[in-house]
Amino acid sequence: MEELRGLPVANAINEKLIEQIKDMDVLPQLAIIRVGERPDDCAYEHGAVKKMEKVGVRCKTYTFAADIDNETFQKEFDKINTDDDIDGILVLRPLPKQLDERAVEIKIDPRKDKDIAAIATPVPGGVGSVTTSVLAKHLVRAAKLRG
């Protein structure tokens, strides 16, 4: 059985992305939404920001207190979701129990929903080089469509 290594795949994706991005008039932008200070969320956020910067994707983080009320959070989410300068949104989940996570899932603009980690990562909360490279690839595609 052949052993697959993610880093060479991620590096190949990244090289292509860097070439594509340097020719773009408008750089793609990812919004990362984190509620609270869970260590796994902070680590995921840090890794995603680092990867996006590496390939030239703008990244903006939105951090909210763990005890934010649902009404305030939903209003803030709506502002992020309707911001035309944002090509992708990554909500770090699970959200605290007082927040209506289902409402976020329903109203997120499908063109901006970049929660690929749930699909591409075999372990909950895990993030690898291929996952973040694929995320960046999707952001570039979204930004080109926005154009």
PDB file of C-alpha atoms in Angstrom:
ATOM      1  CA  MET A   1       0.000   0.000   0.000  1.00  0.00           C
ATOM      2  CA  GLU A   2       1.300   3.444  -0.942  1.00  0.00           C
ATOM      3  CA  GLU A   3       1.552   5.993   1.853  1.00  0.00           C
ATOM      4  CA  LEU A   4       0.053   9.376   1.014  1.00  0.00           C
ATOM      5  CA  ARG A   5       1.623  12.526   2.364  1.00  0.00           C
ATOM      6  CA  GLY A   6      -0.417  15.714   2.615  1.00  0.00           C
ATOM      7  CA  LEU A   7       2.375  18.265   2.630  1.00  0.00           C
ATOM      8  CA  PRO A   8       3.513  17.740  -0.983  1.00  0.00           C
ATOM      9  CA  VAL A   9      -0.115  17.992  -2.141  1.00  0.00           C
ATOM     10  CA  ALA A  10      -0.637  21.166  -0.091  1.00  0.00           C
ATOM     11  CA  ASN A  11       2.592  22.689  -1.415  1.00  0.00           C
ATOM     12  CA  ALA A  12       1.529  22.032  -5.020  1.00  0.00           C
ATOM     13  CA  ILE A  13      -1.878  23.656  -4.391  1.00  0.00           C
ATOM     14  CA  ASN A  14      -0.197  26.615  -2.676  1.00  0.00           C
ATOM     15  CA  GLU A  15       2.215  27.230  -5.563  1.00  0.00           C
ATOM     16  CA  LYS A  16      -0.675  27.391  -8.035  1.00  0.00           C
ATOM     17  CA  LEU A  17      -2.642  29.686  -5.728  1.00  0.00           C
ATOM     18  CA  ILE A  18       0.242  32.107  -5.276  1.00  0.00           C
ATOM     19  CA  GLU A  19       0.543  32.399  -9.070  1.00  0.00           C
ATOM     20  CA  GLN A  20      -3.203  32.958  -9.498  1.00  0.00           C
ATOM     21  CA  ILE A  21      -3.478  35.470  -6.675  1.00  0.00           C
ATOM     22  CA  LYS A  22      -0.618  37.687  -7.806  1.00  0.00           C
ATOM     23  CA  ASP A  23      -2.526  38.362 -11.051  1.00  0.00           C
ATOM     24  CA  MET A  24      -5.776  39.308  -9.302  1.00  0.00           C
ATOM     25  CA  ASP A  25      -6.944  42.916  -8.990  1.00  0.00           C
ATOM     26  CA  VAL A  26      -8.900  42.168  -5.810  1.00  0.00           C
ATOM     27  CA  LEU A  27      -7.394  39.763  -3.286  1.00  0.00           C
ATOM     28  CA  PRO A  28      -9.722  37.187  -1.744  1.00  0.00           C
ATOM     29  CA  GLN A  29     -10.678  37.676   1.901  1.00  0.00           C
ATOM     30  CA  LEU A  30     -11.649  35.121   4.526  1.00  0.00           C
ATOM     31  CA  ALA A  31     -13.607  36.019   7.664  1.00  0.00           C
ATOM     32  CA  ILE A  32     -12.968  33.709  10.612  1.00  0.00           C
ATOM     33  CA  ILE A  33     -15.592  33.909  13.359  1.00  0.00           C
ATOM     34  CA  ARG A  34     -14.595  32.644  16.809  1.00  0.00           C
ATOM     35  CA  VAL A  35     -16.668  32.819  19.982  1.00  0.00           C
ATOM     36  CA  GLY A  36     -14.688  32.388  23.183  1.00  0.00           C
ATOM     37  CA  GLU A  37     -11.114  31.284  23.787  1.00  0.00           C
ATOM     38  CA  ARG A  38     -11.214  27.505  23.388  1.00  0.00           C
ATOM     39  CA  PRO A  39      -7.628  26.355  22.805  1.00  0.00           C
ATOM     40  CA  ASP A  40      -8.562  24.158  19.829  1.00  0.00           C
ATOM     41  CA  ASP A  41     -10.423  27.032  18.147  1.00  0.00           C
ATOM     42  CA  CYS A  42      -7.522  29.422  18.771  1.00  0.00           C
ATOM     43  CA  ALA A  43      -5.064  26.918  17.301  1.00  0.00           C
ATOM     44  CA  TYR A  44      -7.262  26.327  14.243  1.00  0.00           C
ATOM     45  CA  GLU A  45      -7.650  30.071  13.729  1.00  0.00           C
ATOM     46  CA  HIS A  46      -3.908  30.665  14.049  1.00  0.00           C
ATOM     47  CA  GLY A  47      -3.127  27.943  11.497  1.00  0.00           C
ATOM     48  CA  ALA A  48      -5.727  29.178   9.020  1.00  0.00           C
ATOM     49  CA  VAL A  49      -4.543  32.798   9.267  1.00  0.00           C
ATOM     50  CA  LYS A  50      -0.939  31.725   8.769  1.00  0.00           C
ATOM     51  CA  LYS A  51      -1.838  29.622   5.710  1.00  0.00           C
ATOM     52  CA  MET A  52      -3.941  32.378   4.134  1.00  0.00           C
ATOM     53  CA  GLU A  53      -1.153  34.920   4.589  1.00  0.00           C
ATOM     54  CA  LYS A  54       1.326  32.478   3.046  1.00  0.00           C
ATOM     55  CA  VAL A  55      -0.615  32.297  -0.218  1.00  0.00           C
ATOM     56  CA  GLY A  56      -1.704  35.964  -0.289  1.00  0.00           C
ATOM     57  CA  VAL A  57      -5.310  35.702   0.901  1.00  0.00           C
ATOM     58  CA  ARG A  58      -6.513  38.481   3.190  1.00  0.00           C
ATOM     59  CA  CYS A  59      -7.865  37.192   6.465  1.00  0.00           C
ATOM     60  CA  LYS A  60      -9.952  39.022   9.046  1.00  0.00           C
ATOM     61  CA  THR A  61     -10.817  37.488  12.382  1.00  0.00           C
ATOM     62  CA  TYR A  62     -13.910  38.310  14.390  1.00  0.00           C
ATOM     63  CA  THR A  63     -13.665  37.291  18.020  1.00  0.00           C
ATOM     64  CA  PHE A  64     -16.628  37.469  20.368  1.00  0.00           C
ATOM     65  CA  ALA A  65     -16.856  36.867  24.119  1.00  0.00           C
ATOM     66  CA  ALA A  66     -18.010  33.387  25.113  1.00  0.00           C
ATOM     67  CA  ASP A  67     -21.010  34.890  26.907  1.00  0.00           C
ATOM     68  CA  ILE A  68     -22.280  37.023  23.993  1.00  0.00           C
ATOM     69  CA  ASP A  69     -26.074  36.894  23.746  1.00  0.00           C
ATOM     70  CA  ASN A  70     -27.746  35.386  20.707  1.00  0.00           C
ATOM     71  CA  GLU A  71     -29.373  38.580  19.442  1.00  0.00           C
ATOM     72  CA  THR A  72     -26.088  40.503  19.446  1.00  0.00           C
ATOM     73  CA  PHE A  73     -24.198  37.625  17.843  1.00  0.00           C
ATOM     74  CA  GLN A  74     -26.786  37.184  15.072  1.00  0.00           C
ATOM     75  CA  LYS A  75     -26.667  40.922  14.260  1.00  0.00           C
ATOM     76  CA  GLU A  76     -22.864  40.827  14.066  1.00  0.00           C
ATOM     77  CA  PHE A  77     -22.988  37.683  11.940  1.00  0.00           C
ATOM     78  CA  ASP A  78     -25.436  39.367   9.556  1.00  0.00           C
ATOM     79  CA  LYS A  79     -23.001  42.282   9.063  1.00  0.00           C
ATOM     80  CA  ILE A  80     -20.171  39.885   8.217  1.00  0.00           C
ATOM     81  CA  ASN A  81     -22.385  37.743   5.987  1.00  0.00           C
ATOM     82  CA  THR A  82     -23.522  40.719   3.888  1.00  0.00           C
ATOM     83  CA  ASP A  83     -20.087  42.367   3.591  1.00  0.00           C
ATOM     84  CA  ASP A  84     -19.302  42.333  -0.143  1.00  0.00           C
ATOM     85  CA  ASP A  85     -15.555  42.464   0.565  1.00  0.00           C
ATOM     86  CA  ILE A  86     -15.662  39.026   2.232  1.00  0.00           C
ATOM     87  CA  ASP A  87     -15.433  36.005  -0.056  1.00  0.00           C
ATOM     88  CA  GLY A  88     -15.573  33.282   2.553  1.00  0.00           C
ATOM     89  CA  ILE A  89     -16.725  32.768   6.125  1.00  0.00           C
ATOM     90  CA  LEU A  90     -15.409  30.132   8.463  1.00  0.00           C
ATOM     91  CA  VAL A  91     -17.358  29.815  11.735  1.00  0.00           C
ATOM     92  CA  LEU A  92     -15.423  27.902  14.367  1.00  0.00           C
ATOM     93  CA  ARG A  93     -17.846  25.467  15.945  1.00  0.00           C
ATOM     94  CA  PRO A  94     -19.418  24.321  18.090  1.00  0.00           C
ATOM     95  CA  LEU A  95     -20.803  27.649  19.197  1.00  0.00           C
ATOM     96  CA  PRO A  96     -21.705  28.176  22.871  1.00  0.00           C
ATOM     97  CA  LYS A  97     -25.100  26.772  23.843  1.00  0.00           C
ATOM     98  CA  GLN A  98     -26.809  30.195  24.135  1.00  0.00           C
ATOM     99  CA  LEU A  99     -26.199  30.840  20.412  1.00  0.00           C
ATOM    100  CA  ASP A 100     -28.504  29.539  17.703  1.00  0.00           C
ATOM    101  CA  GLU A 101     -26.018  27.669  15.528  1.00  0.00           C
ATOM    102  CA  ARG A 102     -28.777  26.434  13.229  1.00  0.00           C
ATOM    103  CA  ALA A 103     -29.778  30.041  12.426  1.00  0.00           C
ATOM    104  CA  VAL A 104     -26.195  30.711  11.318  1.00  0.00           C
ATOM    105  CA  GLU A 105     -26.203  27.570   9.149  1.00  0.00           C
ATOM    106  CA  ILE A 106     -29.453  28.637   7.492  1.00  0.00           C
ATOM    107  CA  LYS A 107     -28.573  32.240   6.777  1.00  0.00           C
ATOM    108  CA  ILE A 108     -24.921  31.993   5.765  1.00  0.00           C
ATOM    109  CA  ASP A 109     -24.503  32.953   2.124  1.00  0.00           C
ATOM    110  CA  PRO A 110     -23.807  29.609   0.400  1.00  0.00           C
ATOM    111  CA  ARG A 111     -21.155  31.283  -1.768  1.00  0.00           C
ATOM    112  CA  LYS A 112     -19.317  32.275   1.400  1.00  0.00           C
ATOM    113  CA  ASP A 113     -19.722  29.067   3.423  1.00  0.00           C
ATOM    114  CA  LYS A 114     -16.169  27.718   3.703  1.00  0.00           C
ATOM    115  CA  ASP A 115     -16.617  25.155   6.442  1.00  0.00           C
ATOM    116  CA  ILE A 116     -14.778  22.535   4.404  1.00  0.00           C
ATOM    117  CA  ALA A 117     -12.906  21.302   7.446  1.00  0.00           C
ATOM    118  CA  ALA A 118     -15.950  19.314   8.499  1.00  0.00           C
ATOM    119  CA  ILE A 119     -15.807  17.477   5.183  1.00  0.00           C
ATOM    120  CA  ALA A 120     -12.085  17.337   4.453  1.00  0.00           C
ATOM    121  CA  THR A 121     -10.687  16.649   7.908  1.00  0.00           C
ATOM    122  CA  PRO A 122     -11.171  13.145   9.293  1.00  0.00           C
ATOM    123  CA  VAL A 123     -10.964  14.165  12.963  1.00  0.00           C
ATOM    124  CA  PRO A 124     -13.225  16.756  14.606  1.00  0.00           C
ATOM    125  CA  GLY A 125     -11.380  20.000  15.193  1.00  0.00           C
ATOM    126  CA  GLY A 126      -8.423  18.821  13.148  1.00  0.00           C
ATOM    127  CA  VAL A 127      -6.772  20.973  10.543  1.00  0.00           C
ATOM    128  CA  GLY A 128      -4.076  19.927   8.173  1.00  0.00           C
ATOM    129  CA  SER A 129      -2.064  21.473   5.395  1.00  0.00           C
ATOM    130  CA  VAL A 130      -4.315  20.078   2.669  1.00  0.00           C
ATOM    131  CA  THR A 131      -7.496  21.311   4.397  1.00  0.00           C
ATOM    132  CA  THR A 132      -6.289  24.900   4.614  1.00  0.00           C
ATOM    133  CA  SER A 133      -4.879  24.791   1.075  1.00  0.00           C
ATOM    134  CA  VAL A 134      -8.239  23.647  -0.278  1.00  0.00           C
ATOM    135  CA  LEU A 135      -9.909  26.416   1.747  1.00  0.00           C
ATOM    136  CA  ALA A 136      -7.604  28.988   0.126  1.00  0.00           C
ATOM    137  CA  LYS A 137      -8.353  27.519  -3.297  1.00  0.00           C
ATOM    138  CA  HIS A 138     -12.100  27.981  -2.739  1.00  0.00           C
ATOM    139  CA  LEU A 139     -11.538  31.586  -1.637  1.00  0.00           C
ATOM    140  CA  VAL A 140      -9.607  32.387  -4.795  1.00  0.00           C
ATOM    141  CA  ARG A 141     -12.428  30.950  -6.895  1.00  0.00           C
ATOM    142  CA  ALA A 142     -15.012  33.032  -4.978  1.00  0.00           C
ATOM    143  CA  ALA A 143     -12.985  36.222  -5.367  1.00  0.00           C
ATOM    144  CA  LYS A 144     -12.632  35.643  -9.117  1.00  0.00           C
ATOM    145  CA  LEU A 145     -16.405  35.313  -9.403  1.00  0.00           C
ATOM    146  CA  ARG A 146     -16.842  38.542  -7.435  1.00  0.00           C
ATOM    147  CA  GLY A 147     -14.243  40.006  -9.696  1.00  0.00           C
TER     148      GLY A 147
END
